[in-house]
Structure formats: structure tokens, C-alpha cells
């Protein structure tokens, strides 16, 4: 909305000082022409914004133009800025809203708190894009238009049509009653019911969505944490899932868990390794995941999995054996 954009423009100028039209356009995700129109609108409304010509010119506000809100103390502001500095822009398509909110938080602070809170927040890094092994986290993409429709339906309590691409199936439209949205390990899910049955949809597989005017059939109050725990338990107990006892080098534990569905048990082993019970999608998934870790992991059972891994290793040894 234009009103929110005008507020964001003023806040950017307050916090950063003189900025060019191109910089403002990039920050606000609009065209340069739109920024120039917004500047004119602010000037007409009495906001003291002025242009500075020349090579290092741009737009700026008259010194001292601001209002203060003293409701946040230093630690409260620091908590908000730290949370906003993480990867929250990936959550449910709220990136622009998060950036705007963070600008307002900084602007709301008294002068004595603003600089120190902003500097302190720079000392904290939440969920960087890579880990210590330089493994880049893969972000799941959801079309903005679809995400907006899903979010609106969830919040308004309306039925929702989604064009969903389930694994191994042709995408098709489904009408569901949305309950809530969950994000975990950079994956986002829509919890819903369909014809009264529980359904969990991966948002990255929603190709398109449409909020319907009809009210969704769902309770007025919801405990998403409880529902998620129940559905996780159902998921792990169904299908062809296999639980494998393994011994793993502690240095490779996180890599193993990145490929597994769940860990059922964990304890230290006598030789410094870890003994875990890890659940995989099926036997092929377990074989692939354990093969990635080479000799740093050992499947203790079932024998069929051990045999498959041994045969794979033997084939590899034959391929790279001495050919002289």
C-alpha cells in the first residue's frame, strides 16, 4: 500500500540520511519514477524532504525531523532487531513486511537507545545461509501470489483452493480448510483438513492458490504445536519408513541428521562414536544417505541394508581396482 511505502521512505531517510532515488527504489522494491512521485507527495504533505544536487546528491530530511516513542527499552529493541536479522524474510512471504517493521522499530527508539541497539544487533547472527562446512542451505521457493492467497485464507478462516504437485503425481486442484502455517528447518507447510481428513501440504509444492469466500470448517482456537507433533508422529509411523541403528563419527552427526526423517534414540558408544536410531523414508533412502558418509557411519541392521552397502562398496572397489 502507498501509505506504508511513504512511511518506509521517511524512515529510510531518517535512519540513513541522504539517499539517491535509485537506492530508495531498490530498498522499497519500486521504480525510480515511483520514488520521485512519492517524494513529491511527501513534500506536498509538509514533510521537509529536499533534494541535494551534484555527484553525491540525493534526497534528505531536514535535521531533527522525527518523533520518538519511548515504549521499548534497549533489550526489548535488541531482541526484535536480532530476530529480524535472521532468515525471517523467508517465512510465509513476509520479507517486505519484516524489513518495514525493522525500520519502524529502530525509528521508535529514543536517540539514546537507537545507535547502541543497532550496533549490538550487528554482533548477533541468526541462521546464516551456510554452516561451518560451507554447506549452503537450500531455500524452498513459493510463488508470491500463491503465498499471499494461502496466508489470507489462513488468517481470514476461508476455504482455499490450491494447485498442488504431490510427489510422483500430476498437479491438480484441491479445496481444503486451512488450519495454520508451520515452518521448520527452512521448509514451510500448510496444515489443513480436506473432507474432514487431516492433510499436510508442503508450500514449495503449491503452484497456485485461491482464497474462497466460504468459511473454512475449523475450530476457533488452535494449538499448532500439538497438531504438528501429532502429525509428525503419524508421518513417522506410516508408509515404508525404516528405522536403522547406526554408529557414526560425532563430526558427521549433523550431516546424517540432515538426510534423515527423525532420530528415535541417541547415546554415546564405547569407542567415542555415537549410537543412534535413525528413521529414513525407505530402504533406498537409507542406503543413499549412509553411503554419503562413507566409513564414518556403520549401519548395524537390518542385514539387507548392510548387504546393499557392501555390494555397492565392492562394485566401487572393482571399478577403481588396479587395472595394470
mmCIF file of C-alpha atoms in Angstrom:
data_model
loop_
_atom_site.group_PDB
_atom_site.id
_atom_site.type_symbol
_atom_site.label_atom_id
_atom_site.label_comp_id
_atom_site.label_asym_id
_atom_site.label_seq_id
_atom_site.Cartn_x
_atom_site.Cartn_y
_atom_site.Cartn_z
ATOM 1 C CA UNK A 1 0.000 0.000 0.000
ATOM 2 C CA UNK A 2 1.207 3.514 -0.789
ATOM 3 C CA UNK A 3 0.759 4.812 2.767
ATOM 4 C CA UNK A 4 3.077 2.112 4.135
ATOM 5 C CA UNK A 5 5.602 2.851 1.387
ATOM 6 C CA UNK A 6 5.627 6.555 2.218
ATOM 7 C CA UNK A 7 6.247 5.770 5.885
ATOM 8 C CA UNK A 8 9.078 3.410 4.916
ATOM 9 C CA UNK A 9 10.607 6.079 2.677
ATOM 10 C CA UNK A 10 10.625 8.605 5.524
ATOM 11 C CA UNK A 11 12.120 6.053 7.915
ATOM 12 C CA UNK A 12 14.895 5.198 5.467
ATOM 13 C CA UNK A 13 15.820 8.867 5.160
ATOM 14 C CA UNK A 14 15.708 9.330 8.942
ATOM 15 C CA UNK A 15 17.968 6.390 9.650
ATOM 16 C CA UNK A 16 20.433 6.577 6.765
ATOM 17 C CA UNK A 17 20.497 10.237 5.889
ATOM 18 C CA UNK A 18 20.872 11.287 2.248
ATOM 19 C CA UNK A 19 19.937 8.550 -0.271
ATOM 20 C CA UNK A 20 19.663 8.574 -4.038
ATOM 21 C CA UNK A 21 16.416 7.819 -5.851
ATOM 22 C CA UNK A 22 17.942 4.584 -7.190
ATOM 23 C CA UNK A 23 18.851 3.418 -3.678
ATOM 24 C CA UNK A 24 15.373 4.211 -2.366
ATOM 25 C CA UNK A 25 13.786 2.389 -5.297
ATOM 26 C CA UNK A 26 15.897 -0.693 -4.608
ATOM 27 C CA UNK A 27 15.088 -0.684 -0.886
ATOM 28 C CA UNK A 28 11.357 -0.183 -1.446
ATOM 29 C CA UNK A 29 11.194 -2.567 -4.433
ATOM 30 C CA UNK A 30 9.585 0.014 -6.740
ATOM 31 C CA UNK A 31 10.673 2.021 -9.780
ATOM 32 C CA UNK A 32 12.683 5.233 -9.591
ATOM 33 C CA UNK A 33 9.727 7.085 -11.097
ATOM 34 C CA UNK A 34 7.525 5.874 -8.237
ATOM 35 C CA UNK A 35 10.071 7.152 -5.703
ATOM 36 C CA UNK A 36 10.072 10.588 -7.332
ATOM 37 C CA UNK A 37 6.276 10.716 -7.195
ATOM 38 C CA UNK A 38 6.371 9.694 -3.522
ATOM 39 C CA UNK A 39 8.910 12.444 -2.768
ATOM 40 C CA UNK A 40 6.578 14.984 -4.347
ATOM 41 C CA UNK A 41 3.649 13.656 -2.298
ATOM 42 C CA UNK A 42 5.634 13.926 0.950
ATOM 43 C CA UNK A 43 6.679 17.481 0.164
ATOM 44 C CA UNK A 44 3.081 18.424 -0.610
ATOM 45 C CA UNK A 45 2.036 16.947 2.738
ATOM 46 C CA UNK A 46 4.534 19.127 4.612
ATOM 47 C CA UNK A 47 7.292 16.581 5.231
ATOM 48 C CA UNK A 48 10.587 18.538 4.981
ATOM 49 C CA UNK A 49 12.301 16.382 2.339
ATOM 50 C CA UNK A 50 14.664 18.152 -0.046
ATOM 51 C CA UNK A 51 16.940 17.269 -2.946
ATOM 52 C CA UNK A 52 20.687 17.814 -2.994
ATOM 53 C CA UNK A 53 22.157 18.182 -6.476
ATOM 54 C CA UNK A 54 25.526 17.055 -7.701
ATOM 55 C CA UNK A 55 27.605 13.907 -7.910
ATOM 56 C CA UNK A 56 26.962 12.910 -4.303
ATOM 57 C CA UNK A 57 23.445 14.278 -4.161
ATOM 58 C CA UNK A 58 20.187 12.621 -3.260
ATOM 59 C CA UNK A 59 17.209 13.170 -1.021
ATOM 60 C CA UNK A 60 17.330 14.027 2.673
ATOM 61 C CA UNK A 61 15.151 15.243 5.528
ATOM 62 C CA UNK A 62 15.660 18.453 7.430
ATOM 63 C CA UNK A 63 17.786 17.822 10.554
ATOM 64 C CA UNK A 64 15.784 16.989 13.663
ATOM 65 C CA UNK A 65 12.657 15.839 11.835
ATOM 66 C CA UNK A 66 11.475 12.824 13.821
ATOM 67 C CA UNK A 67 9.121 11.678 16.532
ATOM 68 C CA UNK A 68 10.131 9.491 19.435
ATOM 69 C CA UNK A 69 8.343 6.592 21.066
ATOM 70 C CA UNK A 70 9.855 5.541 24.377
ATOM 71 C CA UNK A 71 7.890 2.307 24.917
ATOM 72 C CA UNK A 72 10.818 -0.001 24.050
ATOM 73 C CA UNK A 73 13.835 -0.396 26.280
ATOM 74 C CA UNK A 74 17.275 -1.368 24.989
ATOM 75 C CA UNK A 75 16.970 -5.139 25.487
ATOM 76 C CA UNK A 76 13.452 -5.279 24.005
ATOM 77 C CA UNK A 77 14.622 -3.470 20.896
ATOM 78 C CA UNK A 78 17.729 -5.660 20.702
ATOM 79 C CA UNK A 79 15.565 -8.794 20.819
ATOM 80 C CA UNK A 80 13.394 -7.545 17.945
ATOM 81 C CA UNK A 81 16.344 -6.437 15.830
ATOM 82 C CA UNK A 82 18.148 -9.740 16.381
ATOM 83 C CA UNK A 83 15.066 -11.750 15.417
ATOM 84 C CA UNK A 84 14.640 -9.604 12.330
ATOM 85 C CA UNK A 85 18.283 -10.041 11.320
ATOM 86 C CA UNK A 86 17.850 -13.782 10.782
ATOM 87 C CA UNK A 87 16.197 -15.508 7.873
ATOM 88 C CA UNK A 88 12.713 -14.307 8.700
ATOM 89 C CA UNK A 89 12.392 -12.853 5.212
ATOM 90 C CA UNK A 90 11.879 -16.430 4.030
ATOM 91 C CA UNK A 91 8.895 -17.094 6.251
ATOM 92 C CA UNK A 92 5.456 -17.137 4.610
ATOM 93 C CA UNK A 93 6.274 -14.374 2.115
ATOM 94 C CA UNK A 94 6.602 -11.662 4.752
ATOM 95 C CA UNK A 95 10.016 -10.339 3.715
ATOM 96 C CA UNK A 96 8.913 -6.815 2.772
ATOM 97 C CA UNK A 97 6.759 -6.530 5.877
ATOM 98 C CA UNK A 98 9.675 -7.624 8.072
ATOM 99 C CA UNK A 99 12.036 -5.051 6.544
ATOM 100 C CA UNK A 100 9.448 -2.310 7.046
ATOM 101 C CA UNK A 101 8.799 -3.402 10.642
ATOM 102 C CA UNK A 102 12.509 -3.351 11.491
ATOM 103 C CA UNK A 103 12.824 0.199 10.175
ATOM 104 C CA UNK A 104 9.915 1.235 12.387
ATOM 105 C CA UNK A 105 11.443 -0.474 15.434
ATOM 106 C CA UNK A 106 14.687 1.419 15.001
ATOM 107 C CA UNK A 107 12.869 4.685 14.424
ATOM 108 C CA UNK A 108 10.693 4.175 17.510
ATOM 109 C CA UNK A 109 13.680 4.104 19.849
ATOM 110 C CA UNK A 110 14.825 7.143 21.797
ATOM 111 C CA UNK A 111 18.022 8.660 20.455
ATOM 112 C CA UNK A 112 19.997 7.288 23.396
ATOM 113 C CA UNK A 113 18.970 3.698 22.634
ATOM 114 C CA UNK A 114 18.823 3.703 18.850
ATOM 115 C CA UNK A 115 22.524 3.650 17.960
ATOM 116 C CA UNK A 116 23.558 1.216 20.701
ATOM 117 C CA UNK A 117 20.765 -1.284 19.922
ATOM 118 C CA UNK A 118 21.537 -1.226 16.187
ATOM 119 C CA UNK A 119 25.260 -1.708 16.834
ATOM 120 C CA UNK A 120 24.603 -4.528 19.311
ATOM 121 C CA UNK A 121 22.319 -6.352 16.863
ATOM 122 C CA UNK A 122 25.194 -6.446 14.374
ATOM 123 C CA UNK A 123 27.089 -8.645 16.856
ATOM 124 C CA UNK A 124 24.477 -11.430 16.571
ATOM 125 C CA UNK A 125 23.954 -13.624 13.501
ATOM 126 C CA UNK A 126 20.901 -15.859 13.363
ATOM 127 C CA UNK A 127 20.704 -18.785 10.904
ATOM 128 C CA UNK A 128 23.298 -17.791 8.284
ATOM 129 C CA UNK A 129 22.955 -19.139 4.755
ATOM 130 C CA UNK A 130 25.857 -21.579 5.169
ATOM 131 C CA UNK A 131 27.192 -23.651 8.055
ATOM 132 C CA UNK A 132 30.795 -24.165 9.180
ATOM 133 C CA UNK A 133 31.304 -26.776 6.451
ATOM 134 C CA UNK A 134 30.259 -24.207 3.808
ATOM 135 C CA UNK A 135 27.135 -26.203 3.026
ATOM 136 C CA UNK A 136 24.643 -23.753 1.584
ATOM 137 C CA UNK A 137 21.118 -24.013 2.917
ATOM 138 C CA UNK A 138 18.595 -24.642 0.167
ATOM 139 C CA UNK A 139 15.638 -22.288 0.302
ATOM 140 C CA UNK A 140 12.298 -23.506 -0.929
ATOM 141 C CA UNK A 141 10.622 -21.133 -3.342
ATOM 142 C CA UNK A 142 6.897 -20.398 -3.143
ATOM 143 C CA UNK A 143 5.305 -18.090 -5.750
ATOM 144 C CA UNK A 144 4.476 -14.763 -4.083
ATOM 145 C CA UNK A 145 0.935 -14.719 -5.456
ATOM 146 C CA UNK A 146 0.258 -18.210 -4.113
ATOM 147 C CA UNK A 147 1.753 -17.393 -0.714
ATOM 148 C CA UNK A 148 -0.390 -14.280 -0.366
ATOM 149 C CA UNK A 149 -3.574 -16.256 -1.102
ATOM 150 C CA UNK A 150 -2.625 -19.036 1.327
ATOM 151 C CA UNK A 151 -1.809 -16.555 4.078
ATOM 152 C CA UNK A 152 -5.033 -14.629 3.561
ATOM 153 C CA UNK A 153 -7.158 -17.764 3.712
ATOM 154 C CA UNK A 154 -5.436 -18.964 6.895
ATOM 155 C CA UNK A 155 -5.907 -15.632 8.660
ATOM 156 C CA UNK A 156 -9.444 -14.980 7.396
ATOM 157 C CA UNK A 157 -10.661 -18.503 8.086
ATOM 158 C CA UNK A 158 -11.785 -19.089 4.498
ATOM 159 C CA UNK A 159 -11.633 -22.192 2.341
ATOM 160 C CA UNK A 160 -8.673 -22.420 -0.017
ATOM 161 C CA UNK A 161 -8.124 -23.896 -3.485
ATOM 162 C CA UNK A 162 -4.543 -25.000 -4.162
ATOM 163 C CA UNK A 163 -2.929 -26.351 -7.311
ATOM 164 C CA UNK A 164 -0.708 -28.922 -5.643
ATOM 165 C CA UNK A 165 2.088 -31.062 -7.088
ATOM 166 C CA UNK A 166 2.303 -34.113 -4.825
ATOM 167 C CA UNK A 167 5.378 -36.317 -5.234
ATOM 168 C CA UNK A 168 5.035 -38.601 -8.245
ATOM 169 C CA UNK A 169 1.595 -37.254 -9.186
ATOM 170 C CA UNK A 170 0.219 -34.875 -11.779
ATOM 171 C CA UNK A 171 -0.538 -31.450 -10.219
ATOM 172 C CA UNK A 172 -4.236 -30.957 -9.551
ATOM 173 C CA UNK A 173 -6.571 -28.565 -7.763
ATOM 174 C CA UNK A 174 -7.844 -29.358 -4.264
ATOM 175 C CA UNK A 175 -10.160 -27.439 -1.942
ATOM 176 C CA UNK A 176 -9.061 -27.504 1.693
ATOM 177 C CA UNK A 177 -9.911 -25.985 5.068
ATOM 178 C CA UNK A 178 -6.690 -24.260 6.232
ATOM 179 C CA UNK A 179 -5.726 -24.508 9.907
ATOM 180 C CA UNK A 180 -2.317 -22.852 10.115
ATOM 181 C CA UNK A 181 1.199 -22.466 8.732
ATOM 182 C CA UNK A 182 4.360 -24.077 10.120
ATOM 183 C CA UNK A 183 7.998 -23.536 9.185
ATOM 184 C CA UNK A 184 10.738 -25.927 10.305
ATOM 185 C CA UNK A 185 14.344 -26.214 9.072
ATOM 186 C CA UNK A 186 13.611 -23.779 6.236
ATOM 187 C CA UNK A 187 10.651 -25.799 4.998
ATOM 188 C CA UNK A 188 7.138 -24.443 5.266
ATOM 189 C CA UNK A 189 3.896 -26.378 5.499
ATOM 190 C CA UNK A 190 0.172 -25.715 5.346
ATOM 191 C CA UNK A 191 -1.803 -27.662 7.937
ATOM 192 C CA UNK A 192 -5.337 -28.229 6.726
ATOM 193 C CA UNK A 193 -8.212 -30.663 6.520
ATOM 194 C CA UNK A 194 -9.833 -31.986 3.358
ATOM 195 C CA UNK A 195 -13.283 -33.521 3.570
ATOM 196 C CA UNK A 196 -12.667 -33.764 7.315
ATOM 197 C CA UNK A 197 -9.369 -35.669 6.994
ATOM 198 C CA UNK A 198 -6.047 -34.253 8.208
ATOM 199 C CA UNK A 199 -3.735 -33.041 5.439
ATOM 200 C CA UNK A 200 -0.258 -31.503 5.475
ATOM 201 C CA UNK A 201 0.931 -29.714 2.323
ATOM 202 C CA UNK A 202 4.491 -28.640 1.516
ATOM 203 C CA UNK A 203 4.232 -24.983 0.471
ATOM 204 C CA UNK A 204 7.007 -25.337 -2.126
ATOM 205 C CA UNK A 205 4.692 -27.744 -3.995
ATOM 206 C CA UNK A 206 1.795 -25.263 -4.115
ATOM 207 C CA UNK A 207 1.927 -23.962 -7.699
ATOM 208 C CA UNK A 208 -1.053 -21.611 -7.364
ATOM 209 C CA UNK A 209 -3.717 -20.798 -4.791
ATOM 210 C CA UNK A 210 -7.060 -19.051 -4.500
ATOM 211 C CA UNK A 211 -8.802 -17.852 -1.353
ATOM 212 C CA UNK A 212 -12.526 -18.715 -1.490
ATOM 213 C CA UNK A 213 -15.323 -16.673 0.109
ATOM 214 C CA UNK A 214 -16.774 -19.636 2.037
ATOM 215 C CA UNK A 215 -15.846 -20.036 5.700
ATOM 216 C CA UNK A 216 -13.445 -22.856 6.497
ATOM 217 C CA UNK A 217 -14.594 -25.697 8.700
ATOM 218 C CA UNK A 218 -12.179 -25.445 11.598
ATOM 219 C CA UNK A 219 -12.178 -24.718 15.345
ATOM 220 C CA UNK A 220 -11.997 -21.120 16.532
ATOM 221 C CA UNK A 221 -8.922 -21.815 18.661
ATOM 222 C CA UNK A 222 -5.975 -23.962 17.642
ATOM 223 C CA UNK A 223 -2.845 -25.407 19.242
ATOM 224 C CA UNK A 224 -0.480 -25.641 16.270
ATOM 225 C CA UNK A 225 2.350 -27.099 18.319
ATOM 226 C CA UNK A 226 0.173 -30.022 19.454
ATOM 227 C CA UNK A 227 -1.212 -30.590 15.943
ATOM 228 C CA UNK A 228 2.280 -30.572 14.450
ATOM 229 C CA UNK A 229 3.522 -33.104 17.000
ATOM 230 C CA UNK A 230 0.568 -35.392 16.272
ATOM 231 C CA UNK A 231 1.029 -35.196 12.518
ATOM 232 C CA UNK A 232 4.771 -35.767 12.823
ATOM 233 C CA UNK A 233 4.094 -38.926 14.805
ATOM 234 C CA UNK A 234 1.583 -40.121 12.199
ATOM 235 C CA UNK A 235 4.033 -39.435 9.402
ATOM 236 C CA UNK A 236 6.857 -41.364 11.058
ATOM 237 C CA UNK A 237 4.663 -44.387 11.765
ATOM 238 C CA UNK A 238 3.245 -44.716 8.249
ATOM 239 C CA UNK A 239 4.327 -45.872 4.802
ATOM 240 C CA UNK A 240 7.580 -47.752 4.138
ATOM 241 C CA UNK A 241 9.673 -45.896 6.720
ATOM 242 C CA UNK A 242 12.644 -47.776 8.108
ATOM 243 C CA UNK A 243 14.443 -47.186 11.401
ATOM 244 C CA UNK A 244 18.143 -48.061 11.285
ATOM 245 C CA UNK A 245 20.510 -48.412 14.261
ATOM 246 C CA UNK A 246 23.838 -46.841 13.309
ATOM 247 C CA UNK A 247 27.220 -45.936 14.716
ATOM 248 C CA UNK A 248 28.511 -42.575 13.492
ATOM 249 C CA UNK A 249 31.541 -40.353 13.885
ATOM 250 C CA UNK A 250 30.334 -37.391 16.027
ATOM 251 C CA UNK A 251 31.868 -34.978 13.498
ATOM 252 C CA UNK A 252 29.446 -36.267 10.839
ATOM 253 C CA UNK A 253 26.345 -36.402 13.063
ATOM 254 C CA UNK A 254 24.734 -33.252 11.630
ATOM 255 C CA UNK A 255 25.232 -34.440 8.052
ATOM 256 C CA UNK A 256 23.455 -37.671 8.916
ATOM 257 C CA UNK A 257 20.564 -35.853 10.564
ATOM 258 C CA UNK A 258 20.228 -33.538 7.563
ATOM 259 C CA UNK A 259 19.275 -36.527 5.409
ATOM 260 C CA UNK A 260 17.146 -38.439 7.937
ATOM 261 C CA UNK A 261 13.481 -38.036 8.768
ATOM 262 C CA UNK A 262 13.917 -38.386 12.526
ATOM 263 C CA UNK A 263 16.141 -39.618 15.344
ATOM 264 C CA UNK A 264 14.454 -42.066 17.704
ATOM 265 C CA UNK A 265 17.324 -42.597 20.158
ATOM 266 C CA UNK A 266 20.897 -41.454 20.737
ATOM 267 C CA UNK A 267 23.671 -42.423 23.149
ATOM 268 C CA UNK A 268 27.495 -42.422 23.202
ATOM 269 C CA UNK A 269 29.284 -45.618 22.186
ATOM 270 C CA UNK A 270 32.352 -47.113 23.848
ATOM 271 C CA UNK A 271 34.880 -46.005 21.209
ATOM 272 C CA UNK A 272 33.838 -42.364 21.129
ATOM 273 C CA UNK A 273 31.308 -42.773 18.352
ATOM 274 C CA UNK A 274 27.581 -42.170 18.710
ATOM 275 C CA UNK A 275 24.935 -44.859 18.531
ATOM 276 C CA UNK A 276 21.667 -43.618 17.023
ATOM 277 C CA UNK A 277 18.370 -44.999 15.800
ATOM 278 C CA UNK A 278 17.556 -43.024 12.654
ATOM 279 C CA UNK A 279 14.391 -43.140 10.550
ATOM 280 C CA UNK A 280 14.536 -42.922 6.743
ATOM 281 C CA UNK A 281 11.846 -42.715 4.077
ATOM 282 C CA UNK A 282 12.553 -46.273 2.882
ATOM 283 C CA UNK A 283 15.435 -48.699 2.312
ATOM 284 C CA UNK A 284 16.686 -46.911 -0.801
ATOM 285 C CA UNK A 285 16.748 -43.599 1.072
ATOM 286 C CA UNK A 286 18.683 -45.216 3.946
ATOM 287 C CA UNK A 287 21.234 -46.765 1.568
ATOM 288 C CA UNK A 288 21.796 -43.479 -0.249
ATOM 289 C CA UNK A 289 22.105 -41.422 2.951
ATOM 290 C CA UNK A 290 24.546 -43.749 4.685
ATOM 291 C CA UNK A 291 26.677 -44.131 1.553
ATOM 292 C CA UNK A 292 27.309 -40.359 1.596
ATOM 293 C CA UNK A 293 29.181 -40.680 4.900
ATOM 294 C CA UNK A 294 31.493 -43.488 3.771
ATOM 295 C CA UNK A 295 33.265 -45.228 6.685
ATOM 296 C CA UNK A 296 32.217 -42.554 9.178
ATOM 297 C CA UNK A 297 28.914 -44.359 9.657
ATOM 298 C CA UNK A 298 28.008 -48.022 10.043
ATOM 299 C CA UNK A 299 24.519 -49.499 9.738
ATOM 300 C CA UNK A 300 24.141 -52.154 12.422
ATOM 301 C CA UNK A 301 20.902 -53.560 10.965
ATOM 302 C CA UNK A 302 18.959 -54.744 9.032
ATOM 303 C CA UNK A 303 21.175 -57.249 7.239
ATOM 304 C CA UNK A 304 19.598 -56.399 3.870
ATOM 305 C CA UNK A 305 20.826 -52.810 4.194
ATOM 306 C CA UNK A 306 24.318 -53.916 5.247
ATOM 307 C CA UNK A 307 24.443 -56.255 2.250
ATOM 308 C CA UNK A 308 23.357 -53.481 -0.125
ATOM 309 C CA UNK A 309 26.077 -51.163 1.197
ATOM 310 C CA UNK A 310 28.707 -53.947 0.994
ATOM 311 C CA UNK A 311 27.747 -54.722 -2.616
ATOM 312 C CA UNK A 312 27.945 -51.051 -3.517
ATOM 313 C CA UNK A 313 31.407 -50.793 -1.943
ATOM 314 C CA UNK A 314 32.564 -53.938 -3.747
ATOM 315 C CA UNK A 315 31.376 -52.549 -7.077
ATOM 316 C CA UNK A 316 33.229 -49.305 -6.403
ATOM 317 C CA UNK A 317 36.422 -51.200 -5.487
ATOM 318 C CA UNK A 318 36.169 -53.211 -8.706
ATOM 319 C CA UNK A 319 35.681 -50.088 -10.771
ATOM 320 C CA UNK A 320 38.774 -48.404 -9.280
ATOM 321 C CA UNK A 321 40.891 -51.532 -8.779
ATOM 322 C CA UNK A 322 44.414 -51.957 -10.138
ATOM 323 C CA UNK A 323 43.971 -52.254 -13.930
ATOM 324 C CA UNK A 324 47.657 -52.841 -14.731
#
